[in-house]
CSV table of C-alpha atoms and ligand atoms in Angstrom, one decimal:
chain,number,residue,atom,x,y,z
A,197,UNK,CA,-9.4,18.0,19.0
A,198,UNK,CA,-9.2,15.4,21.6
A,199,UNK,CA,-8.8,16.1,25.0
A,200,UNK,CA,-6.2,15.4,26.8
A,201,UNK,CA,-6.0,12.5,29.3
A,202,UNK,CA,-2.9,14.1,31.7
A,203,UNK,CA,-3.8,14.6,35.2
A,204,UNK,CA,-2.8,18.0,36.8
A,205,UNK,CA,0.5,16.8,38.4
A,206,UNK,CA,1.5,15.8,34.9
A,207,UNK,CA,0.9,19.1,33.1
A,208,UNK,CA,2.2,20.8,36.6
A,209,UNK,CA,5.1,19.0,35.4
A,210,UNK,CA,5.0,20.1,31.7
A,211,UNK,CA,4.4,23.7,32.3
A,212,UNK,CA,7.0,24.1,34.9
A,213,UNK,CA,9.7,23.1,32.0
A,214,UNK,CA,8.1,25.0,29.3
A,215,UNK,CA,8.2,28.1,31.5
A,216,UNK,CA,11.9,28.0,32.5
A,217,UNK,CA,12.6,27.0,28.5
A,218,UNK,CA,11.1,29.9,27.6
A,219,UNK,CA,12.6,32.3,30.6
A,220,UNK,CA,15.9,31.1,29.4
A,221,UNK,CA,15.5,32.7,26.2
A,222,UNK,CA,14.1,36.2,27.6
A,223,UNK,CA,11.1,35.8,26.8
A,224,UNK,CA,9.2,35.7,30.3
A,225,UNK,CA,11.3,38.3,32.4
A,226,UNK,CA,10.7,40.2,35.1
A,227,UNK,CA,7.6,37.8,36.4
A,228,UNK,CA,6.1,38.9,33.3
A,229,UNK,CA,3.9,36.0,31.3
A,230,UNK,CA,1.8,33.1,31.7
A,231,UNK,CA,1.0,29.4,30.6
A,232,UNK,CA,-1.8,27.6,31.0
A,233,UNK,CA,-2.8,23.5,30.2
A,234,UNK,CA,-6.1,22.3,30.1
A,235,UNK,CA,-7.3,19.9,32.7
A,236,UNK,CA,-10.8,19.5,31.7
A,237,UNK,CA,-13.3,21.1,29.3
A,238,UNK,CA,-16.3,20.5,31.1
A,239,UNK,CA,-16.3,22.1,33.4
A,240,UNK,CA,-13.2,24.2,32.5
A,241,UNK,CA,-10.1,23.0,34.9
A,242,UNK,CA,-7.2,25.1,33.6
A,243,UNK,CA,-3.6,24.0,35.8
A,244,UNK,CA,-2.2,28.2,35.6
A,245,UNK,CA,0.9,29.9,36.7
A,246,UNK,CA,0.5,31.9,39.6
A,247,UNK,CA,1.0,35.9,39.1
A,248,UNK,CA,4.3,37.4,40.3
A,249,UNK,CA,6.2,34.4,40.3
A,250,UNK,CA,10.1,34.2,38.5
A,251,UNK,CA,9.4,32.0,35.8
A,252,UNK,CA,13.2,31.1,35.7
A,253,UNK,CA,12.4,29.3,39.2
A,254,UNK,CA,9.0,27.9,39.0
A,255,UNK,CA,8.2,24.3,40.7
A,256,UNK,CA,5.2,22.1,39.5
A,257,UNK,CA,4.2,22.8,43.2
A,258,UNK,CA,3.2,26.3,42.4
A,259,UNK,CA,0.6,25.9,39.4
A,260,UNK,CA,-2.6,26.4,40.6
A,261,UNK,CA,-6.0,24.9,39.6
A,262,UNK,CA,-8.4,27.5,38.6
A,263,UNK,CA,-12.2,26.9,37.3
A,264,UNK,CA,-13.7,29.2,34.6
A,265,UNK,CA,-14.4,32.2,36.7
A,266,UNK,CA,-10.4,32.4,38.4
A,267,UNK,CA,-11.2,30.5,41.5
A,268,UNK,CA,-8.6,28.6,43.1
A,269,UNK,CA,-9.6,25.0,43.0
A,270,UNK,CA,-5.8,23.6,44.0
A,271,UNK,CA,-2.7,24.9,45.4
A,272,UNK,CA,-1.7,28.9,47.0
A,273,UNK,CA,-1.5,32.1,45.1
A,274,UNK,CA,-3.3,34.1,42.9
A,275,UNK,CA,-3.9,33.3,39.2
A,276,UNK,CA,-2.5,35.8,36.7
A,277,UNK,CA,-4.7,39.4,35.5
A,278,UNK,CA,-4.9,38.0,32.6
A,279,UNK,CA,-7.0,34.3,33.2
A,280,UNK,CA,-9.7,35.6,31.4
A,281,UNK,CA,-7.9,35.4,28.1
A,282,UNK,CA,-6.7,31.9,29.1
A,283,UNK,CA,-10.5,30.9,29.7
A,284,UNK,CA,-11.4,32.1,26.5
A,285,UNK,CA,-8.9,30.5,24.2
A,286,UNK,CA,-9.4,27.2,25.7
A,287,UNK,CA,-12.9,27.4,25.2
A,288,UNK,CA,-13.2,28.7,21.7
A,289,UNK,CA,-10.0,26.7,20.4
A,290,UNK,CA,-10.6,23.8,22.6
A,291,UNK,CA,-7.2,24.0,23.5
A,292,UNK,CA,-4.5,22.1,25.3
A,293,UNK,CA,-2.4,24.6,26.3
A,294,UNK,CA,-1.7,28.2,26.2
A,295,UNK,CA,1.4,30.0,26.1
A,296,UNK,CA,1.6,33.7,26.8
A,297,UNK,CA,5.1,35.6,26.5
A,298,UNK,CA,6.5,39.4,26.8
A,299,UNK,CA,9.3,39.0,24.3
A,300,UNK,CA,11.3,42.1,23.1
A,301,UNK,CA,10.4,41.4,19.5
A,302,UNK,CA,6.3,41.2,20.1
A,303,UNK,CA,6.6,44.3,21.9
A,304,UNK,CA,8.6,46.2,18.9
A,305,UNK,CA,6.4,44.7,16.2
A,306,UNK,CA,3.3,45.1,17.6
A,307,UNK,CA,3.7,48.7,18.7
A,308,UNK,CA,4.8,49.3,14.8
A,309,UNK,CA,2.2,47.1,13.4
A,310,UNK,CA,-0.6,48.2,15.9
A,311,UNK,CA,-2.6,50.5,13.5
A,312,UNK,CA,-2.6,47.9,10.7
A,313,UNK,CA,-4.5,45.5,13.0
A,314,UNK,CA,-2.1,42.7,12.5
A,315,UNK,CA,1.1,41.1,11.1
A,316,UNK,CA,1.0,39.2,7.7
A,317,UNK,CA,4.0,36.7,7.9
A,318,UNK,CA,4.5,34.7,4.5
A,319,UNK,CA,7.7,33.2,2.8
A,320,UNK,CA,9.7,31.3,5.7
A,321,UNK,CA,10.2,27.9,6.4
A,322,UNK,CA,10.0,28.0,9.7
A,323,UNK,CA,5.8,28.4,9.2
A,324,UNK,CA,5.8,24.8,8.4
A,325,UNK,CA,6.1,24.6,12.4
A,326,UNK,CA,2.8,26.1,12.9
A,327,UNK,CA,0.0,23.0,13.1
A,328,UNK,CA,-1.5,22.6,9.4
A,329,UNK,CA,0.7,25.1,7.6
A,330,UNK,CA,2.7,22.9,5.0
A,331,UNK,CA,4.2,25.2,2.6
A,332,UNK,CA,6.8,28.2,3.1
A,333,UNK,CA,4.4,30.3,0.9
A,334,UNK,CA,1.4,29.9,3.9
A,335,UNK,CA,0.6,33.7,4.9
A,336,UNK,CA,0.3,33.7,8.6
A,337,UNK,CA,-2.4,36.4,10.1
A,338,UNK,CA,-1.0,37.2,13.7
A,339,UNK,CA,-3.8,40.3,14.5
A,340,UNK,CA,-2.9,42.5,17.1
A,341,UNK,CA,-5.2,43.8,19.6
A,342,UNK,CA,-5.0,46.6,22.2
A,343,UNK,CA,-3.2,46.4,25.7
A,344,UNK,CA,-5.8,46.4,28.0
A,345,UNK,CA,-5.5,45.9,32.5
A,346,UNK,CA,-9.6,44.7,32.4
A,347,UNK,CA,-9.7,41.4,30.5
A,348,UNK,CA,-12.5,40.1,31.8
A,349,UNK,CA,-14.3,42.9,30.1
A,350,UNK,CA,-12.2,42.1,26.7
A,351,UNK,CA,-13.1,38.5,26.7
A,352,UNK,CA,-16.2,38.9,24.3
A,353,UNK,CA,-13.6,41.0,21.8
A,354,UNK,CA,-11.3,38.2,22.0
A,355,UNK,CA,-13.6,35.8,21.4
A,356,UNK,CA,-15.1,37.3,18.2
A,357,UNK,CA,-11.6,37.7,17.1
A,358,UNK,CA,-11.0,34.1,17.6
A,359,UNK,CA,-14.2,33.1,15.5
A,360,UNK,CA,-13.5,35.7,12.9
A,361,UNK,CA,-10.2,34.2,12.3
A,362,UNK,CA,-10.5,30.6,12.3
A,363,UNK,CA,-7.4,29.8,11.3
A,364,UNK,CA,-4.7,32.0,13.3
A,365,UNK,CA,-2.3,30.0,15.5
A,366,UNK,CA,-1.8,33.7,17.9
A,367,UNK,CA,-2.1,37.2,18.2
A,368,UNK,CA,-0.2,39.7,19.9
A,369,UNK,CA,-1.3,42.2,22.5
A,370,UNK,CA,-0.1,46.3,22.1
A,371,UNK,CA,3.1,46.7,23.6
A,372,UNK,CA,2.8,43.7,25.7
A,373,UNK,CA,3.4,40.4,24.0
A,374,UNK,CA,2.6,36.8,22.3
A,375,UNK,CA,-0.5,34.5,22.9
A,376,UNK,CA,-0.4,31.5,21.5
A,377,UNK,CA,-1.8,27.5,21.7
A,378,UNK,CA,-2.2,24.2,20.8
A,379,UNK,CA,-3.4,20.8,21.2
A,380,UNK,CA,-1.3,19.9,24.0
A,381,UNK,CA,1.6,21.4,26.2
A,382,UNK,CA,4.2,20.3,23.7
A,383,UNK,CA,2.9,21.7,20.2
A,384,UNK,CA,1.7,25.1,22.4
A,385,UNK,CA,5.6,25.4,23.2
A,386,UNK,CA,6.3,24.5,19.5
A,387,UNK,CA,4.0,27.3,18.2
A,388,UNK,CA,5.8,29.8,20.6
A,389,UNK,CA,9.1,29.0,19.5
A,390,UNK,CA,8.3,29.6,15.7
A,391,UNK,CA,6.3,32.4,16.4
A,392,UNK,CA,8.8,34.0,18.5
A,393,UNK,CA,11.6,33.4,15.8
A,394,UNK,CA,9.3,34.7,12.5
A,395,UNK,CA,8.5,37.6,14.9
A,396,UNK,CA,12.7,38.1,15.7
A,397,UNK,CA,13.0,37.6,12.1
A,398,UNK,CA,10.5,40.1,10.7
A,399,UNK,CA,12.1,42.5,13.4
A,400,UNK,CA,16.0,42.0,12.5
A,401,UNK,CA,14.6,42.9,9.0
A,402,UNK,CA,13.0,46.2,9.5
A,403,UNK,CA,16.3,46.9,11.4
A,404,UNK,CA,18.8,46.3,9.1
A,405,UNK,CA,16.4,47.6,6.2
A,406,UNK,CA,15.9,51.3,8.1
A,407,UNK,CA,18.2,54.1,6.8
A,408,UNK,CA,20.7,55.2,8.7
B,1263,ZN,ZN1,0.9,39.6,29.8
């Protein structure tokens, strides 16, 4: 993967609209969530949201410039709890963005799906959206690891799981929600939506499946 030539306004930019596409469809309420673009990958410049800020109302003005350890580089605020899992996905994917949402249907399916270790999704169309995947009969892996409120200690975890499944386009955390990625700002917004709508999908399903 290339990486990207945007400057930080630019992805400031990108984010900002990514995040209120996202809030508008419930799937960052509350403050909850988190994006992330990659400014550079040596040293690791990652332009972040800021924690406890209304996603519905963010400004470019309040994404922050953090280096690998969390520190502040540019702009006021704190970066999110969960940077650590930012700073490892963009190193072991080399990726251009990162999307992180607390949608209704990632909390209901991994709280079912928890004990399995995962979600196999296979059969839909809409997989076609994931980068690579070029058939509806493409069985999408989408593990599920446990919630956690010390990432930084998790980050070796997450990065095995990341090497151990090469070819996994997210994963979902316990009760919590969606990570996802991609080459650039746009494609990590792409994953998110069909991710987010195999994952309402799958859940609609069980629902109208379950007796009574
Ligand atoms: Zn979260």
């Amino acid at each position: 993967v290339a990486p990207r030539n945007l400057g930080f306004s630019e992805v400031a930019i990108e984010l900002t609209a990514l995040a209120r596409r996202a809030h508008a469809r419930g799937w960052l309420l509350g403050t909850s969530g988190n994006l992330s673009a990659t400014v550079s990958l040596e040293p690791l410049r990652l332009a972040i949201t800021p924690t406890g800020v209304d996603k519905g109302q963010l400004a470019p003005e309040q994404i922050l410039l953090m280096d690998a350890s969390g520190l502040v580089i540019r702009g006021q605020g704190k970066p999110t709890a969960e940077a650590a899992i930012h700073v490892t996905i963009a190193r072991r994917r080399r990726a251009g963005a990162i999307v992180h949402t607390h949608s209704t249907w990632a909390n209901l399916l991994s709280d079912l799906h928890g004990r399995d270790g995962g979600i196999g999704i296979q059969g839909y169309e809409m997989l076609k959206g994931l980068k690579g995947v070029v058939t509806h009969q493409h069985e999408e892996w989408l593990p599920i690891v446990a919630n956690s409120q010390e990432w930084p200690a998790e980050a070796i975890g997450l990065a095995s799981l990341l090497d151990e499944n090469p070819h996994i386009h997210g994963f979902l955390i316990e009760r919590h929600g969606l990570y996802t990625w991609g080459e650039n700002v746009e494609e990590a917004g792409r994953h998110m939506e069909v991710l987010e709508f195999l994952l309402e999908v799958r859940g609609r399903t069980l629902s109208l499946m379950s007796p009574g």
